PDB file of C-alpha atoms in Angstrom:
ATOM      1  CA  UNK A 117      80.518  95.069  78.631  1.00  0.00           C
ATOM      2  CA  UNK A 118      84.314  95.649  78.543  1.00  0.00           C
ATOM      3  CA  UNK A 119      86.931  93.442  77.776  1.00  0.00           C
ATOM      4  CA  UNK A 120      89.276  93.977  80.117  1.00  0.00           C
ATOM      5  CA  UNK A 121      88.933  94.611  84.031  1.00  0.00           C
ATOM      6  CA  UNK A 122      91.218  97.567  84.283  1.00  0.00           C
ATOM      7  CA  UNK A 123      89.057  99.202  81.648  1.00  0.00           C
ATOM      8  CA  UNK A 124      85.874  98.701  83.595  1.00  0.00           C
ATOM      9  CA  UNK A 125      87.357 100.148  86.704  1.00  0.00           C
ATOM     10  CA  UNK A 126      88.653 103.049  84.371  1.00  0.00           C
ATOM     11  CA  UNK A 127      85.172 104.198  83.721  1.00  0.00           C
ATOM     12  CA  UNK A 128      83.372 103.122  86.886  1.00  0.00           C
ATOM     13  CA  UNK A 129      81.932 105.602  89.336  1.00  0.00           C
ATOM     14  CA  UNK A 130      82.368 105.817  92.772  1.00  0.00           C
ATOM     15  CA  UNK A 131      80.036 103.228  94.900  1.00  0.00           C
ATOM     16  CA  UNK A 132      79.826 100.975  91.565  1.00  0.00           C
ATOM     17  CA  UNK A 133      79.432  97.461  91.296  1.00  0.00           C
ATOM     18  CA  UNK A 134      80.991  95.936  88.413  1.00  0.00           C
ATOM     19  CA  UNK A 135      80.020  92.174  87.969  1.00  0.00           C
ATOM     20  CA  UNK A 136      82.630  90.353  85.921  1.00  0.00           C
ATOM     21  CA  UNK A 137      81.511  87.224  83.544  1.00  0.00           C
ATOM     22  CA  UNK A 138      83.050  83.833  83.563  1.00  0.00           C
ATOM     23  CA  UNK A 139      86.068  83.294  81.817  1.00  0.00           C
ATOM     24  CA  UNK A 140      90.046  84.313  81.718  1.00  0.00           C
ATOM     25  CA  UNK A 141      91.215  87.759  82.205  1.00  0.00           C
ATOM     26  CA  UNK A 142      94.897  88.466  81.613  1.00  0.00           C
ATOM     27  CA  UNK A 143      95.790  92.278  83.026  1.00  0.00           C
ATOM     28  CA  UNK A 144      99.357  92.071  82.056  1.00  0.00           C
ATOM     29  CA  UNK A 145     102.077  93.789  83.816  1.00  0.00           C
ATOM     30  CA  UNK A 146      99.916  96.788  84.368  1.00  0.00           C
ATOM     31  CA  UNK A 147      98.702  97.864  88.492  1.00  0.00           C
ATOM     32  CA  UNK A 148      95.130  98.710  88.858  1.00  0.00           C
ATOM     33  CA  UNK A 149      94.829 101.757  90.849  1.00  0.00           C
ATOM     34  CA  UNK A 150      92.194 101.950  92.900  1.00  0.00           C
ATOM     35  CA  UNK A 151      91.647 105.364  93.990  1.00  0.00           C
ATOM     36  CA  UNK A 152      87.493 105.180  94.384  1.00  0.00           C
ATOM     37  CA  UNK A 153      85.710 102.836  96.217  1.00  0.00           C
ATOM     38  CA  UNK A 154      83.652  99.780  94.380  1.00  0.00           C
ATOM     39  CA  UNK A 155      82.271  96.803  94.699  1.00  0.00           C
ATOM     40  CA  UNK A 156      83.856  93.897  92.401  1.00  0.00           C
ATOM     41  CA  UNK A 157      81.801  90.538  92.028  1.00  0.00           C
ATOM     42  CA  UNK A 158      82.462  87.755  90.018  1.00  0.00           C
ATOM     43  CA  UNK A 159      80.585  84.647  89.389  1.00  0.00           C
ATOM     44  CA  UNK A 160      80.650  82.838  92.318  1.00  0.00           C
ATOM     45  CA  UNK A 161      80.146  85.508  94.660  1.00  0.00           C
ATOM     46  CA  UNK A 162      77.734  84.112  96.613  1.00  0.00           C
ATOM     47  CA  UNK A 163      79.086  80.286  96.473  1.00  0.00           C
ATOM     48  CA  UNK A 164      81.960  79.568  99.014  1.00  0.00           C
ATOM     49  CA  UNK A 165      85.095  77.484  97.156  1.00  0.00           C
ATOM     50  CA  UNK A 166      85.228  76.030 100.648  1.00  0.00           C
ATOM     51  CA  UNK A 167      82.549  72.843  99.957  1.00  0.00           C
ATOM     52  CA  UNK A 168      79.968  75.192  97.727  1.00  0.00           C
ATOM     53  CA  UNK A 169      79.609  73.881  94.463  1.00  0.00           C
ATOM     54  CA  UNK A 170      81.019  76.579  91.847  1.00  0.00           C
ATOM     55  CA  UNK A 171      79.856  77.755  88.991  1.00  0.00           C
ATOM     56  CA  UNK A 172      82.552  78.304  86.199  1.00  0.00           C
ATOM     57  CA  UNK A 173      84.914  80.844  87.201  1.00  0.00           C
ATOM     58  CA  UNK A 174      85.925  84.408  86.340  1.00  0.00           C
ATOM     59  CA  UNK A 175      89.972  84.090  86.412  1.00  0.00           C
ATOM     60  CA  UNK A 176      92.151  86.910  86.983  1.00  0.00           C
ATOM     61  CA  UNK A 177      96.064  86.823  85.599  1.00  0.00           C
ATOM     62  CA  UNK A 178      98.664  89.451  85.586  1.00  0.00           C
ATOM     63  CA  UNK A 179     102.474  90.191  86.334  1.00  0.00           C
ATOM     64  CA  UNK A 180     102.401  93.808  87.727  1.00  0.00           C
ATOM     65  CA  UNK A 181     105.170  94.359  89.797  1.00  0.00           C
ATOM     66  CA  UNK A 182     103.709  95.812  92.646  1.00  0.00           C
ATOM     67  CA  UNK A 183     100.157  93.704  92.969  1.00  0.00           C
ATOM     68  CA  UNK A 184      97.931  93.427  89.857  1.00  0.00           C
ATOM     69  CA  UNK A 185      95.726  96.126  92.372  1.00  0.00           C
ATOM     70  CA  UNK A 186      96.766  98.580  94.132  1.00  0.00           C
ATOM     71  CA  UNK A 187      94.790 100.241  96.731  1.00  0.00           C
ATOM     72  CA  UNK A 188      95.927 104.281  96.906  1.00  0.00           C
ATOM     73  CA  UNK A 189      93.394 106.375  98.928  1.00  0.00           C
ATOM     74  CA  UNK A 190      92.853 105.653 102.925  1.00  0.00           C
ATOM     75  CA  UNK A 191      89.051 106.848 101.602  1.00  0.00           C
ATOM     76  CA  UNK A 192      88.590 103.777  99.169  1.00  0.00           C
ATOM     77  CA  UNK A 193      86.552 100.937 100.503  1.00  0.00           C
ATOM     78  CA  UNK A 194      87.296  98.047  97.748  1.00  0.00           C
ATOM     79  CA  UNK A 195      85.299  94.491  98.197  1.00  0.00           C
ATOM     80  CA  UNK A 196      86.562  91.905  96.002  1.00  0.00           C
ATOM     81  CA  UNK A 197      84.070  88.606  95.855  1.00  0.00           C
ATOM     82  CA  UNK A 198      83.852  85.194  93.736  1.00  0.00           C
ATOM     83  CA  UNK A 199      86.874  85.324  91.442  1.00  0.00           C
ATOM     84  CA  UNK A 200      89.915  83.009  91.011  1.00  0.00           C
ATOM     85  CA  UNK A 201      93.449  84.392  91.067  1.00  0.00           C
ATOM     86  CA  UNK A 202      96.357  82.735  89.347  1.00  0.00           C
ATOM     87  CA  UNK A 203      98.542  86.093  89.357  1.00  0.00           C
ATOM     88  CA  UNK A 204     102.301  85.873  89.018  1.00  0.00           C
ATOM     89  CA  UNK A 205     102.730  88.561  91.503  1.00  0.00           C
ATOM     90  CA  UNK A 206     100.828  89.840  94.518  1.00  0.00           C
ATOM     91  CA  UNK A 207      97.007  89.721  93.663  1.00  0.00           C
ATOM     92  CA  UNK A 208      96.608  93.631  95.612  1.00  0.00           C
ATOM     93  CA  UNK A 209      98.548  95.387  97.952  1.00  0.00           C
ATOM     94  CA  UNK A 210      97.283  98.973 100.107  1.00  0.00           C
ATOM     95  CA  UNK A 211      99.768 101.497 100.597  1.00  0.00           C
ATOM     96  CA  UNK A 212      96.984 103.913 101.762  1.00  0.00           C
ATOM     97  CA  UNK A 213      96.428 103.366 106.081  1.00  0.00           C
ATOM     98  CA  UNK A 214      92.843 103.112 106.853  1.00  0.00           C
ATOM     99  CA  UNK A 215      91.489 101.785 103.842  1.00  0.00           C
ATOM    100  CA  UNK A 216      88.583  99.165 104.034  1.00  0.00           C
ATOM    101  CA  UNK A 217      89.276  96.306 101.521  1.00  0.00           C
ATOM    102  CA  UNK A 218      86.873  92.744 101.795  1.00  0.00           C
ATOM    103  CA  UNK A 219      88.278  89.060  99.968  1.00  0.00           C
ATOM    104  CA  UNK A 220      85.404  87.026 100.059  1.00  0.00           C
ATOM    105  CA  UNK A 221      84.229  83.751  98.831  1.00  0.00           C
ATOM    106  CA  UNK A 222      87.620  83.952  95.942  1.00  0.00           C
ATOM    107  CA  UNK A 223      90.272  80.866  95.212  1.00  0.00           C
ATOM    108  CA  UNK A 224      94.049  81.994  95.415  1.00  0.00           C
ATOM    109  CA  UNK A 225      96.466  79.108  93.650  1.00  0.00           C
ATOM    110  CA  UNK A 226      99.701  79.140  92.154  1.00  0.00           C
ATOM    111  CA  UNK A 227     103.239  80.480  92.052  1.00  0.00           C
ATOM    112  CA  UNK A 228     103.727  83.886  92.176  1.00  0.00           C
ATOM    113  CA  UNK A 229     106.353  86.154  93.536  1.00  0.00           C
ATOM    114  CA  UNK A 230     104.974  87.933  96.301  1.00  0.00           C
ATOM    115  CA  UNK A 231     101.531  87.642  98.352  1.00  0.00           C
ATOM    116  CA  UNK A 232      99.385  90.440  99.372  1.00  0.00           C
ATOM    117  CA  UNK A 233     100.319  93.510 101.415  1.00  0.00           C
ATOM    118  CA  UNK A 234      98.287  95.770 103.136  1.00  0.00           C
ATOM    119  CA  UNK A 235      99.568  98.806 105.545  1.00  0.00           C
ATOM    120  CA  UNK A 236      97.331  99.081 108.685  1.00  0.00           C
ATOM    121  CA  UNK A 237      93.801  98.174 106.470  1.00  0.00           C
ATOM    122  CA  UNK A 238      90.589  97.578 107.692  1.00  0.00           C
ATOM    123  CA  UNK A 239      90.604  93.968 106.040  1.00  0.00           C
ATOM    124  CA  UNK A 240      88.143  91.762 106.384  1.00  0.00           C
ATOM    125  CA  UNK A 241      89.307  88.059 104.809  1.00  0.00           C
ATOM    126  CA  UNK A 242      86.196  85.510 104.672  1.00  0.00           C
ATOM    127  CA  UNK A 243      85.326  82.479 103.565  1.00  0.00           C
ATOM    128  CA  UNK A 244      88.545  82.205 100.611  1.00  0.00           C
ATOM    129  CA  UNK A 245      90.418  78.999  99.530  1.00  0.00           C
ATOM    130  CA  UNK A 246      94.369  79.365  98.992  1.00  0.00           C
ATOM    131  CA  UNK A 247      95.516  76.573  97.421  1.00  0.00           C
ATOM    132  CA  UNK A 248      98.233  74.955  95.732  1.00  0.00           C
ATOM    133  CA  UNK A 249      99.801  78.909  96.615  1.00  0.00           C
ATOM    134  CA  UNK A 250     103.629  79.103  96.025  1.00  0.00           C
ATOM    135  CA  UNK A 251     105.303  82.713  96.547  1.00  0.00           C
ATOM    136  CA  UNK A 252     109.420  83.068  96.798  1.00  0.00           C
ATOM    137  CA  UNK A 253     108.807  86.678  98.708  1.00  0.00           C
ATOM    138  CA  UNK A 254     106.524  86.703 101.339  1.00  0.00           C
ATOM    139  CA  UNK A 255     103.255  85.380 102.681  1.00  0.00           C
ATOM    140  CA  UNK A 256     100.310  84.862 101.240  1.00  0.00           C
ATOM    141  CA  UNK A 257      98.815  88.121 103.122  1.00  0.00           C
ATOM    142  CA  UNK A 258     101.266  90.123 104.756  1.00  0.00           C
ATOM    143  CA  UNK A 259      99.638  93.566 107.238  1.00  0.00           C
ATOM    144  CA  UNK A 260     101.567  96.002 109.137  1.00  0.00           C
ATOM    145  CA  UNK A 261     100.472  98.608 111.071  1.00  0.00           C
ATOM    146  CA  UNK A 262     103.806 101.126 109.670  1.00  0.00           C
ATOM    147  CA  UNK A 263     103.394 104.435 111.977  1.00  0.00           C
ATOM    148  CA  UNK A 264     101.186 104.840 114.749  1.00  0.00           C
ATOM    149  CA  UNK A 265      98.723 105.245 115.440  1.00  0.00           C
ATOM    150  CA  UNK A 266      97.195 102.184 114.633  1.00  0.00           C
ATOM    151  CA  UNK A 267      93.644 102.865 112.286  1.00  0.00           C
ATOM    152  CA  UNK A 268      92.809  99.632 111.058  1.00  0.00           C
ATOM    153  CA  UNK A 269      91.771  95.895 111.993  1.00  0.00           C
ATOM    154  CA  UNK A 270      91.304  92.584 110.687  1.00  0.00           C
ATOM    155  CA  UNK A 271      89.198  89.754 110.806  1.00  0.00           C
ATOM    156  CA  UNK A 272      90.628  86.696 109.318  1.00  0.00           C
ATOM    157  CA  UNK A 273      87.576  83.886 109.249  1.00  0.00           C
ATOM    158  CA  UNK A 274      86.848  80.462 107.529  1.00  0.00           C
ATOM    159  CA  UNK A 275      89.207  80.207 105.152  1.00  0.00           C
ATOM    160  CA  UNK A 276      91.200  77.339 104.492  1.00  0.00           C
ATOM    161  CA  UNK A 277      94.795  77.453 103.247  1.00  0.00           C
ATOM    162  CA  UNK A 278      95.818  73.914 101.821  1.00  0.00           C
ATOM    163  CA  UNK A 279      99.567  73.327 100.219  1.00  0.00           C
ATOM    164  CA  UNK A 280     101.259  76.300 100.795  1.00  0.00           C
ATOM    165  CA  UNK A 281     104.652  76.185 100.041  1.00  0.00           C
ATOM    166  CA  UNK A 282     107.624  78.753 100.093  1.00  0.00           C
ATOM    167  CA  UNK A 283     106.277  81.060 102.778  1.00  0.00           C
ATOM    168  CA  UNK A 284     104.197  80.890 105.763  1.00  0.00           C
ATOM    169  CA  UNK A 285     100.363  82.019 105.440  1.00  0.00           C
ATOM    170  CA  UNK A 286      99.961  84.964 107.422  1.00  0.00           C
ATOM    171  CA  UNK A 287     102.124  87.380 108.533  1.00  0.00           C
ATOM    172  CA  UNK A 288     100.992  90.455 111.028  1.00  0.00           C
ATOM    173  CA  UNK A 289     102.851  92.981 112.823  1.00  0.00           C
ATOM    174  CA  UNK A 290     101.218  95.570 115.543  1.00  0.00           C
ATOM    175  CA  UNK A 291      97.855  94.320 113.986  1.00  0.00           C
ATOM    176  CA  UNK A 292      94.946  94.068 116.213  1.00  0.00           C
ATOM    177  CA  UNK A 293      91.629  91.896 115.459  1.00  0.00           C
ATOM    178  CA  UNK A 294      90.298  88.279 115.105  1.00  0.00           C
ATOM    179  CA  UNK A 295      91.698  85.233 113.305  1.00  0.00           C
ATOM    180  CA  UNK A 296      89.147  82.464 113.946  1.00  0.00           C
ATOM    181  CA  UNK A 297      87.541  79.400 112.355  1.00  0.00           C
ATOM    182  CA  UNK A 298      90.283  79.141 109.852  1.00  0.00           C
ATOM    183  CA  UNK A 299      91.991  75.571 108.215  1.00  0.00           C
ATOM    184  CA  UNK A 300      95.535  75.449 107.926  1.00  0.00           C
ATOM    185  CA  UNK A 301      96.747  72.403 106.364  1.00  0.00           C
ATOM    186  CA  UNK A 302      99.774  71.538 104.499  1.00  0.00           C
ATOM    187  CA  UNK A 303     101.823  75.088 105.262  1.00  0.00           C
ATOM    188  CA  UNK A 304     105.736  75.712 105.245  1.00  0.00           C
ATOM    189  CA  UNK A 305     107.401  77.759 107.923  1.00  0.00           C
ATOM    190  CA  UNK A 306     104.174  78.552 109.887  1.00  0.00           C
ATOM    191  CA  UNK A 307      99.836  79.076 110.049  1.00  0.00           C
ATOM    192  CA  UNK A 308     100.521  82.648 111.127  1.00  0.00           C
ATOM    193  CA  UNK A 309     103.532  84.952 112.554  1.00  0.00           C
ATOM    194  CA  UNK A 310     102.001  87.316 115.251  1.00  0.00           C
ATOM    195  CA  UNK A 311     104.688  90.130 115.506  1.00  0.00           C
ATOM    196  CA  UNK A 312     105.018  93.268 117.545  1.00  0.00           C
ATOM    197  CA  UNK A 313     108.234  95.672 116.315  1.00  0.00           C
ATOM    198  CA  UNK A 314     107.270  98.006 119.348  1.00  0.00           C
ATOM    199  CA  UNK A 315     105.494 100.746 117.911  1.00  0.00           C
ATOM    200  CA  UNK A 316     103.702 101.963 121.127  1.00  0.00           C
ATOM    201  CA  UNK A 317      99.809 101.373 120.072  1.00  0.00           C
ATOM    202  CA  UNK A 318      99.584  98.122 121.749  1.00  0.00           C
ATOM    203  CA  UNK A 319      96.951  96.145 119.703  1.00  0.00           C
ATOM    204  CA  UNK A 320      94.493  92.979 120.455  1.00  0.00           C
ATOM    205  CA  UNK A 321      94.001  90.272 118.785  1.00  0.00           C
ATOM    206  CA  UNK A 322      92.077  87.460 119.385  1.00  0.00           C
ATOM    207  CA  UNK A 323      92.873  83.775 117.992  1.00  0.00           C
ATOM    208  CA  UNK A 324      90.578  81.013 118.297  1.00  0.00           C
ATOM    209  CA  UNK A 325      89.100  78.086 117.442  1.00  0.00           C
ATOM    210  CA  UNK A 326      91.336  77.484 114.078  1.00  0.00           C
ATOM    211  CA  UNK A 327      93.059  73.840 112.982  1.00  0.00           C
ATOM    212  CA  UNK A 328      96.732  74.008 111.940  1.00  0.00           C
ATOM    213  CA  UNK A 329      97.397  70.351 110.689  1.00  0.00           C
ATOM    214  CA  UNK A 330     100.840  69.486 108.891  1.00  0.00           C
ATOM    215  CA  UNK A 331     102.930  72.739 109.424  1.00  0.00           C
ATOM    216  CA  UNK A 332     106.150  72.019 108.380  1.00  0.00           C
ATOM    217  CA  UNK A 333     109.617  73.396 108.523  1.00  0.00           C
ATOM    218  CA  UNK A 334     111.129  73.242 105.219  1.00  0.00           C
ATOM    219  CA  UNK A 335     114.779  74.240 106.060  1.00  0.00           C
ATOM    220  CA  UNK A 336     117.512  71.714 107.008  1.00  0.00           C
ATOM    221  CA  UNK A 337     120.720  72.394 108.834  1.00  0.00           C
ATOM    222  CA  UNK A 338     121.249  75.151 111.509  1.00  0.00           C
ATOM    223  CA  UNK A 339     122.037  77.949 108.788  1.00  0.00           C
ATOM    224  CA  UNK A 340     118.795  79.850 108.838  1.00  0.00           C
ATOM    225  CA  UNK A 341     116.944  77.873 110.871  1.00  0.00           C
ATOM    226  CA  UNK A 342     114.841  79.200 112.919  1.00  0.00           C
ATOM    227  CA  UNK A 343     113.355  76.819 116.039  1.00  0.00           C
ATOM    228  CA  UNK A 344     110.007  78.413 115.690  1.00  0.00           C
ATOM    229  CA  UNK A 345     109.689  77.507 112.042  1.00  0.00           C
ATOM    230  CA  UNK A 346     107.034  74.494 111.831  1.00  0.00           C
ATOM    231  CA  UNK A 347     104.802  76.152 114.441  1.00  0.00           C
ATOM    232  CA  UNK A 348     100.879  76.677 113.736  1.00  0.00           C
ATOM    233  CA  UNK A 349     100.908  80.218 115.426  1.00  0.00           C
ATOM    234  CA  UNK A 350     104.457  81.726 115.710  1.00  0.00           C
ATOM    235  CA  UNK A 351     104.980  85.057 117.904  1.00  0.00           C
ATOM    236  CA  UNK A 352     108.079  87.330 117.798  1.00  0.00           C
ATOM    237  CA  UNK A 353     109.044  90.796 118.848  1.00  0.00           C
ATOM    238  CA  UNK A 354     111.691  92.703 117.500  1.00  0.00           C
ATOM    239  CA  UNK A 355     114.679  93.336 120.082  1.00  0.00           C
ATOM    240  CA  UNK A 356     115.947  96.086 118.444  1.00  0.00           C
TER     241      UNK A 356
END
């Protein structure tokens, strides 16, 4: 066993599962890099936080600046199951286009600076509870497809964000893919923010059958208000 995640993924091989024990994990200010693909379970990763009944938890803390992970190689496919994340910046973020990274079955809660960011990612997010989530920055997952062409896609299902405050939930731009079965309830500014910024790739995606219930606008008076704000599914397109 090792004490500390980064050290296991230090050491870990290529197509590895590491399986990570209950209790607290502080990373510190350091980034993860994760430049090989693995497989990263914790506890609960077969018990949903959405109505499952949970075993105790494997917590994960840190302050990087950047994301406490950092995806770095379009090669890496990184799957990230059962955990709890009370980070005080963004829990991961993929700089590398046409990576695969999973969230599965993990709880996301408290205030942090910045949510997740992923550049044109295969991402699959299923079956995760944000909660109580509070970020000054951005939203809670942010994708963008940066340069065309477009390689990646998501698929956003059952996942319930409750109390969101600060920032919207999701935020995608050029980003093609499904968003379905998904609980919204209690989120500032908006559910999700569909955006095109007119790269020419022209992407699909397909929402459906998701429940936005008290989406709120949290900004009063006309300086920097935005009508849109409030809305369960807002869509923009750049203009310039």
């Amino acid at each position: 066993p090792f004490a500390t995640i980064n050290h296991a993924i230090s050491v870990a091989a290529a197509g590895d599962t590491i399986y990570v024990d209950a209790g607290t994990f502080d990373e510190g200010t350091t980034l993860i890099p994760i430049s090989k693909s693995l497989t990263f379970l914790g506890p609960n990763y077969l018990i949903s936080p959405n109505g499952g009944s949970r075993v105790a938890e494997a917590i994960i803390q840190g302050n990087a600046t950047l994301g406490l992970f950092g995806v770095n190689l379009a090669s890496v496919t990184f799957i990230v199951k059962g955990f709890t994340f009370q980070t005080l910046q963004a829990e991961m973020r993929n700089d590398a286009k046409g990576a695969t990274v999973t969230l599965e079955k993990n709880i996301f809660t408290g205030t942090r600076h910045d949510g997740m960011w992923f550049d044109d990612t295969y991402l699959t997010v299923q079956d995760n509870l944000f909660t109580d989530y509070a970020t000054d920055a951005s939203e809670t997952i942010a994708m963008a497809v940066t340069s065309a062409p477009r390689l990646g896609t998501i698929s956003i299902t059952n996942n319930t964000w409750q109390n969101i405050t600060g920032n919207g939930a999701l935020n995608l731009t050029d980003v093609g893919g499904t968003i379905s079965n998904n609980q919204f309830n209690g989120v500032e500014y908006y559910g999700m923010l569909i955006a095109t910024d007119g790269l020419p790739i022209a992407p699909n995606i397909t929402v459906s059958n998701n429940v936005f219930n008290n989406i709120t606008n949290p900004t009063v008076g006309p300086t920097g208000n935005e009508l849109t704000w409030g809305a369960g599914v807002r869509f923009y397109e750049a203009t310039s």
